[in-house]
PDB file of C-alpha atoms in Angstrom:
ATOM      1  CA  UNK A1269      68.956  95.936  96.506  1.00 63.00           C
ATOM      2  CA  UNK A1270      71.714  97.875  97.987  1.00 71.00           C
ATOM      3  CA  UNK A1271      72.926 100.849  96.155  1.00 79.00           C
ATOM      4  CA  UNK A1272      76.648 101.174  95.091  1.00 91.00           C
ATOM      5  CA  UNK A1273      78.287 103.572  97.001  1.00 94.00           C
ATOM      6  CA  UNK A1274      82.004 106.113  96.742  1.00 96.00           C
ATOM      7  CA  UNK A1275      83.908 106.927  99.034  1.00 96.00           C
ATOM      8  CA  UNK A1276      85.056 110.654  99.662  1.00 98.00           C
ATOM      9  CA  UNK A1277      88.253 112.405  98.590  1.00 97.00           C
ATOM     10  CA  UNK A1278      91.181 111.805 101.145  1.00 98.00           C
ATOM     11  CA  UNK A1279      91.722 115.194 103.011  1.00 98.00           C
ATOM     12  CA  UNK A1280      95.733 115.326 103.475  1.00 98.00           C
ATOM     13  CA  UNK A1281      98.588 118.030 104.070  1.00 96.00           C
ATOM     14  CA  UNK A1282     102.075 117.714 102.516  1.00 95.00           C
ATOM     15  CA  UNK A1283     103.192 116.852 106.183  1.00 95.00           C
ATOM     16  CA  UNK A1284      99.777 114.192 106.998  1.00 97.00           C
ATOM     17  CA  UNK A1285     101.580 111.827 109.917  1.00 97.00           C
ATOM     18  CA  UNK A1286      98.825 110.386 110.923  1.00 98.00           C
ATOM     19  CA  UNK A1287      95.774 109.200 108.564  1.00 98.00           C
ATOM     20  CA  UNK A1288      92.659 108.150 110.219  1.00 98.00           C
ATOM     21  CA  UNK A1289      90.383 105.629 108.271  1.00 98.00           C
ATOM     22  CA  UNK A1290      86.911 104.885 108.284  1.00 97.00           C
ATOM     23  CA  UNK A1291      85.629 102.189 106.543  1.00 96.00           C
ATOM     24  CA  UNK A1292      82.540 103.973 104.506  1.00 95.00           C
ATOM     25  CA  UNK A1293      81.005 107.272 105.067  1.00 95.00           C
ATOM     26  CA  UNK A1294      77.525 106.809 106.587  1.00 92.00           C
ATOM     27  CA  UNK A1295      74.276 107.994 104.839  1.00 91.00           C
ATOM     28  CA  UNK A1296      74.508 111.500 106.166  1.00 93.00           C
ATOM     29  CA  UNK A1297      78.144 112.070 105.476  1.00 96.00           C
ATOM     30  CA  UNK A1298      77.753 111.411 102.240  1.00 95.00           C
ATOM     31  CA  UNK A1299      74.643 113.376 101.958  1.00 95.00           C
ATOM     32  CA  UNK A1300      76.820 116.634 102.994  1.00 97.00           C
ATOM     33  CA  UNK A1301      80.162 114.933 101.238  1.00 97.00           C
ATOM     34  CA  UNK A1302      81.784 115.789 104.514  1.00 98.00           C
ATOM     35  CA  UNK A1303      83.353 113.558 106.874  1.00 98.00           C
ATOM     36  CA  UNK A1304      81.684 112.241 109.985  1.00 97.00           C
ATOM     37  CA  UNK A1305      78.911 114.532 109.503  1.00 97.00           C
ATOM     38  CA  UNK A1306      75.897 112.288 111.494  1.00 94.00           C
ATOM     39  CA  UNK A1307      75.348 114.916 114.261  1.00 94.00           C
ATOM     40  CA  UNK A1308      75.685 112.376 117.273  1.00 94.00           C
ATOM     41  CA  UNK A1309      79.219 110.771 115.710  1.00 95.00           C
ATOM     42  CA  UNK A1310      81.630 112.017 117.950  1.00 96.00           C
ATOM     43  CA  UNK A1311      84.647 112.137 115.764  1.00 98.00           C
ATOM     44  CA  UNK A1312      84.385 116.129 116.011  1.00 98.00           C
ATOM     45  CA  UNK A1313      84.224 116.363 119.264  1.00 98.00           C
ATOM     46  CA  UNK A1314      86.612 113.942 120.558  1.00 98.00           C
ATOM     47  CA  UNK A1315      89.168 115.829 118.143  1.00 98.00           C
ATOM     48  CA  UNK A1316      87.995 119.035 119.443  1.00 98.00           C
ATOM     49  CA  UNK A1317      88.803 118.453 122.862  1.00 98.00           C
ATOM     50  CA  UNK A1318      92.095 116.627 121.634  1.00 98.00           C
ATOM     51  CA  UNK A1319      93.285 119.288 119.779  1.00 97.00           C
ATOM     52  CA  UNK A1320      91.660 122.335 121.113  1.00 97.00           C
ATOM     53  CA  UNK A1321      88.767 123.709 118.663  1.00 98.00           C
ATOM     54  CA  UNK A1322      85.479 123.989 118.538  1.00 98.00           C
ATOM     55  CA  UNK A1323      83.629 120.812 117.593  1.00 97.00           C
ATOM     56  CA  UNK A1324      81.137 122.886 115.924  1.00 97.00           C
ATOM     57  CA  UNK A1325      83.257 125.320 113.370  1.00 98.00           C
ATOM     58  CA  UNK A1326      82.713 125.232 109.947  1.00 98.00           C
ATOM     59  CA  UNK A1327      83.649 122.298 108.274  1.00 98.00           C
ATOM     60  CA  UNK A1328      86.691 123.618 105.972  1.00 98.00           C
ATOM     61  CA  UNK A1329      87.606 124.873 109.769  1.00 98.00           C
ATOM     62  CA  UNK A1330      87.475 122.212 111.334  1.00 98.00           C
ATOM     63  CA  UNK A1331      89.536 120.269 107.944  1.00 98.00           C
ATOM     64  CA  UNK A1332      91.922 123.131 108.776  1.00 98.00           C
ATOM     65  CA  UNK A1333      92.903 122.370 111.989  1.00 98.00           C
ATOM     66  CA  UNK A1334      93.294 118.413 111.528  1.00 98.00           C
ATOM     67  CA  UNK A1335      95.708 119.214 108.188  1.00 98.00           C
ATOM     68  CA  UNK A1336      97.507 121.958 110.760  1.00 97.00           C
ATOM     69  CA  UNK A1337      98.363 118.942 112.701  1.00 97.00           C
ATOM     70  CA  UNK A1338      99.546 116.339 110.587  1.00 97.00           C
ATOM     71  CA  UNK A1339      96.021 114.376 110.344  1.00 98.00           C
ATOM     72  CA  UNK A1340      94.329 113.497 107.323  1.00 98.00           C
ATOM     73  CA  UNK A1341      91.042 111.807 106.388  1.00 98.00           C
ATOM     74  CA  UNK A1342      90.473 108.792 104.227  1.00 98.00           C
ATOM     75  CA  UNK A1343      88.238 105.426 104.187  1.00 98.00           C
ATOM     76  CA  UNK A1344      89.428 102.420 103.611  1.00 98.00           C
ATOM     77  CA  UNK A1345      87.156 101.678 100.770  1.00 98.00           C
ATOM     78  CA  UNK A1346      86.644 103.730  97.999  1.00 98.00           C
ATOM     79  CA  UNK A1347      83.132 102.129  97.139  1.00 96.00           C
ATOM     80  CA  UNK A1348      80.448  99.082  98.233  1.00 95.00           C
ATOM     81  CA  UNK A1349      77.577  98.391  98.475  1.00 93.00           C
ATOM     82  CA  UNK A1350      75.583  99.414 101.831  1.00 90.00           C
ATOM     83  CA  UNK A1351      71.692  99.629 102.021  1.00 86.00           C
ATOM     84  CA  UNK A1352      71.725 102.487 105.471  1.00 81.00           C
ATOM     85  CA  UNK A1353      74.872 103.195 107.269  1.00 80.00           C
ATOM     86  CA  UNK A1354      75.578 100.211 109.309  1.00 79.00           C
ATOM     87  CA  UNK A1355      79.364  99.059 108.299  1.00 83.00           C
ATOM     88  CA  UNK A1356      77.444  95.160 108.877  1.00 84.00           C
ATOM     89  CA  UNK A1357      75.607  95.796 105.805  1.00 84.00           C
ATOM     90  CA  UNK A1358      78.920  96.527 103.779  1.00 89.00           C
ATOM     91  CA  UNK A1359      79.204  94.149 100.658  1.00 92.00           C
ATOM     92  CA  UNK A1360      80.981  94.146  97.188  1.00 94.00           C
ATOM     93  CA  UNK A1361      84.041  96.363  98.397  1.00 95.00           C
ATOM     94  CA  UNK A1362      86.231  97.986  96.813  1.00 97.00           C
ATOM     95  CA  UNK A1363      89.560  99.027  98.753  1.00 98.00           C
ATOM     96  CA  UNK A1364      91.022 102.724  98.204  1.00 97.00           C
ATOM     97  CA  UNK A1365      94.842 102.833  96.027  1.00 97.00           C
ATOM     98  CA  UNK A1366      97.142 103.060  99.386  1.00 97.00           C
ATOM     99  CA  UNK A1367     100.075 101.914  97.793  1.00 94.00           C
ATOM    100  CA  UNK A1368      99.918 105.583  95.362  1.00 95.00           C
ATOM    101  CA  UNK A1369      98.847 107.032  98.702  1.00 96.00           C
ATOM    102  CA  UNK A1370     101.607 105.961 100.872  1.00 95.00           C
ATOM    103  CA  UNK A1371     104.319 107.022  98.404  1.00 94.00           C
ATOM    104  CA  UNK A1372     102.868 110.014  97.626  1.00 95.00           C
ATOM    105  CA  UNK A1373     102.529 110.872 101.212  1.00 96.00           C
ATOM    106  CA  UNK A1374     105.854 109.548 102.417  1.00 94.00           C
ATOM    107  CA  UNK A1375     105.426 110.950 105.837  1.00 96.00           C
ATOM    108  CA  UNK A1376     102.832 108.910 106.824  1.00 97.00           C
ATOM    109  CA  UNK A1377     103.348 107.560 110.243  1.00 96.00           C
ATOM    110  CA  UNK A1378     100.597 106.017 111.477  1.00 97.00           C
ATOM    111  CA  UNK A1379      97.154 104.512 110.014  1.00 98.00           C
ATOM    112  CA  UNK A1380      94.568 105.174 112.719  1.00 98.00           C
ATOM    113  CA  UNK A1381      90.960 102.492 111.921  1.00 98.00           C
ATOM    114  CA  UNK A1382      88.392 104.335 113.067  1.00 98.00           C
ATOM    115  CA  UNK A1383      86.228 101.426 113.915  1.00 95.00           C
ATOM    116  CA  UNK A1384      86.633  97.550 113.599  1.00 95.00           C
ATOM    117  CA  UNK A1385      85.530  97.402 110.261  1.00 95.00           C
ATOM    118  CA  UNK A1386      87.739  99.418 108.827  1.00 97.00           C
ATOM    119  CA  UNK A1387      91.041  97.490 110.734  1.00 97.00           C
ATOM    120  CA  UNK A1388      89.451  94.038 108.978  1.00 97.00           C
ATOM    121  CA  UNK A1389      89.334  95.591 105.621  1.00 97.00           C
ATOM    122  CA  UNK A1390      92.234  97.345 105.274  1.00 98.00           C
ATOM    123  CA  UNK A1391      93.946  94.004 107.206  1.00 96.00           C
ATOM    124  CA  UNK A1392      92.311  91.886 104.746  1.00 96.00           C
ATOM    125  CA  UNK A1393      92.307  93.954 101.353  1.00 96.00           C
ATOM    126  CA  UNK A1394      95.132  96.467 101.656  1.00 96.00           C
ATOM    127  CA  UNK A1395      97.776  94.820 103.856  1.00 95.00           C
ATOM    128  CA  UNK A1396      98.948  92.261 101.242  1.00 93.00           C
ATOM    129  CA  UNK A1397      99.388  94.524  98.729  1.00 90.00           C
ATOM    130  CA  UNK A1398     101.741  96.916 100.637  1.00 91.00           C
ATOM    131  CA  UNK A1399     104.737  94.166 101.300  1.00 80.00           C
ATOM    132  CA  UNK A1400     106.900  95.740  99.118  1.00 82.00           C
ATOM    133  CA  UNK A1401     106.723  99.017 101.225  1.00 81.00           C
ATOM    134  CA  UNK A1402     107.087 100.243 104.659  1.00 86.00           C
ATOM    135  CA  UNK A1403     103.981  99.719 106.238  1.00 89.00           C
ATOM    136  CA  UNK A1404     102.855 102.643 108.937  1.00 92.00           C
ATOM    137  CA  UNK A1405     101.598 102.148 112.329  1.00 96.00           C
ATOM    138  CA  UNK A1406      98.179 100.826 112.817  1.00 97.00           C
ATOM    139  CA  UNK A1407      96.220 101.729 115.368  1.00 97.00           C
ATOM    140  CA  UNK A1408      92.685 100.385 116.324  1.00 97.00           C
ATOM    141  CA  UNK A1409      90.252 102.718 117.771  1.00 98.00           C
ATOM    142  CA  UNK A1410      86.752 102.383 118.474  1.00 97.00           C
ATOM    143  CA  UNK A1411      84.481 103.375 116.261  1.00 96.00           C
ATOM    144  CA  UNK A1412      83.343 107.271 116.966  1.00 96.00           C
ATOM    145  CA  UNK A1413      79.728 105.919 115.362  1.00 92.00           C
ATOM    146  CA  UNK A1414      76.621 106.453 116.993  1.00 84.00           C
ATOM    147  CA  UNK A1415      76.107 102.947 116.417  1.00 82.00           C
ATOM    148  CA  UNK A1416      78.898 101.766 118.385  1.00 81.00           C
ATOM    149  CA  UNK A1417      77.108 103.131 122.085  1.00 81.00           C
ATOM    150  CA  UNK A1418      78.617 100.268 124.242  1.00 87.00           C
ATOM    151  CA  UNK A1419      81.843 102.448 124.885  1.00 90.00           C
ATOM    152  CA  UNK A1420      81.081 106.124 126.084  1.00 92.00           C
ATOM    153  CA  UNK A1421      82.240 108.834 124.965  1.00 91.00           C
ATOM    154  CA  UNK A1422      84.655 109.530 127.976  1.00 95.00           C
ATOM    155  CA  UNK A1423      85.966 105.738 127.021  1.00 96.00           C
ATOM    156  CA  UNK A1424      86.314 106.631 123.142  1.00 96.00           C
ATOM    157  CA  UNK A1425      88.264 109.798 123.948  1.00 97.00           C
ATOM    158  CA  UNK A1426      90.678 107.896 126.110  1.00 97.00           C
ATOM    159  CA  UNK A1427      91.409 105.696 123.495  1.00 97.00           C
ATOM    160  CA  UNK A1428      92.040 108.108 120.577  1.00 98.00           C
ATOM    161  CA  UNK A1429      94.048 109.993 123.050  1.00 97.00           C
ATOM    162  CA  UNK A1430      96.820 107.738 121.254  1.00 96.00           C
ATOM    163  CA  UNK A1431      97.182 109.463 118.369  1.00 96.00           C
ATOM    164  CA  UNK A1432      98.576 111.856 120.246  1.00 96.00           C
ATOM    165  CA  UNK A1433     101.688 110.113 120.712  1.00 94.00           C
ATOM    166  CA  UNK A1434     101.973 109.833 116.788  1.00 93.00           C
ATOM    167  CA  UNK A1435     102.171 113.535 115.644  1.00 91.00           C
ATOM    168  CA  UNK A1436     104.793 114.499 117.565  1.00 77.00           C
TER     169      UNK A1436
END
């Protein structure tokens, strides 16, 4: 049987403009309760070269410069079930509060989906529930997941190159 799983605490700044989603942490994120810590996901390294650290600082480092730009950290679902890490495995889920989040966090400009699963959940689960607010821009990227090798790395970088556009 699968095991019920929680999600991690969202990682924001008073000033978060851009929030990137994932849909779960995998096994090994969890594991370390740190976000995208499976050492071939290239979600550090892509921001890294985005934003001009080292992929491999500490992790509260590496937290510190993504608040120090306006991004925060967050999954769509705050728990599921999920025997592995594969998001196709995801059942019985359980969407985060964004409605709090969003008025809490007022300047929240864009929602980037780190992956296609987290764009359908949030699309299917979250969305509705929002029409009374302003709804931020959502952008979605490919997944920075190990499993998802049929776009390189050069290709995945291109594409989150976008949130660039969103901070400023």
């Amino acid at each position: 049987m699968a095991e019920r799983l929680t999600s991690l605490a969202a990682v924001l700044a008073p000033d978060t403009r851009l929030l990137v989603l994932g849909s779960m942490p995998g096994a090994a994120s969890l594991a370390a309760q740190q976000y995208y810590a499976h050492p071939r996901n290239a979600f550090w390294p892509i921001m890294g070269q985005l934003f001009g650290f080292a992929a491999d600082l500490p992790y509260p480092e590496r937290l510190t410069q993504l608040r120090a730009r306006g991004i925060g950290l967050w999954d769509v679902l705050q728990s599921c079930e999920r025997q592995g890490s594969l998001d196709s495995t995801i059942r019985a889920e359980q969407p985060n509060d964004f409605a709090s989040l969003l008025q809490q966090q007022p300047g929240i400009r864009a929602l980037a989906f780190n992956g296609a699963k987290a764009a359908q959940s949030f699309r299917k689960m979250v969305l509705p529930s929002l029409q009374t607010q302003p709804i931020p821009i959502l952008l979605n990227l490919p997944s920075t997941s190990p499993a998802h090798a049929s776009v390189s790395r050069t290709d995945k970088l291109a594409a989150w190159a976008e949130v660039l556009t969103h901070l400023d």
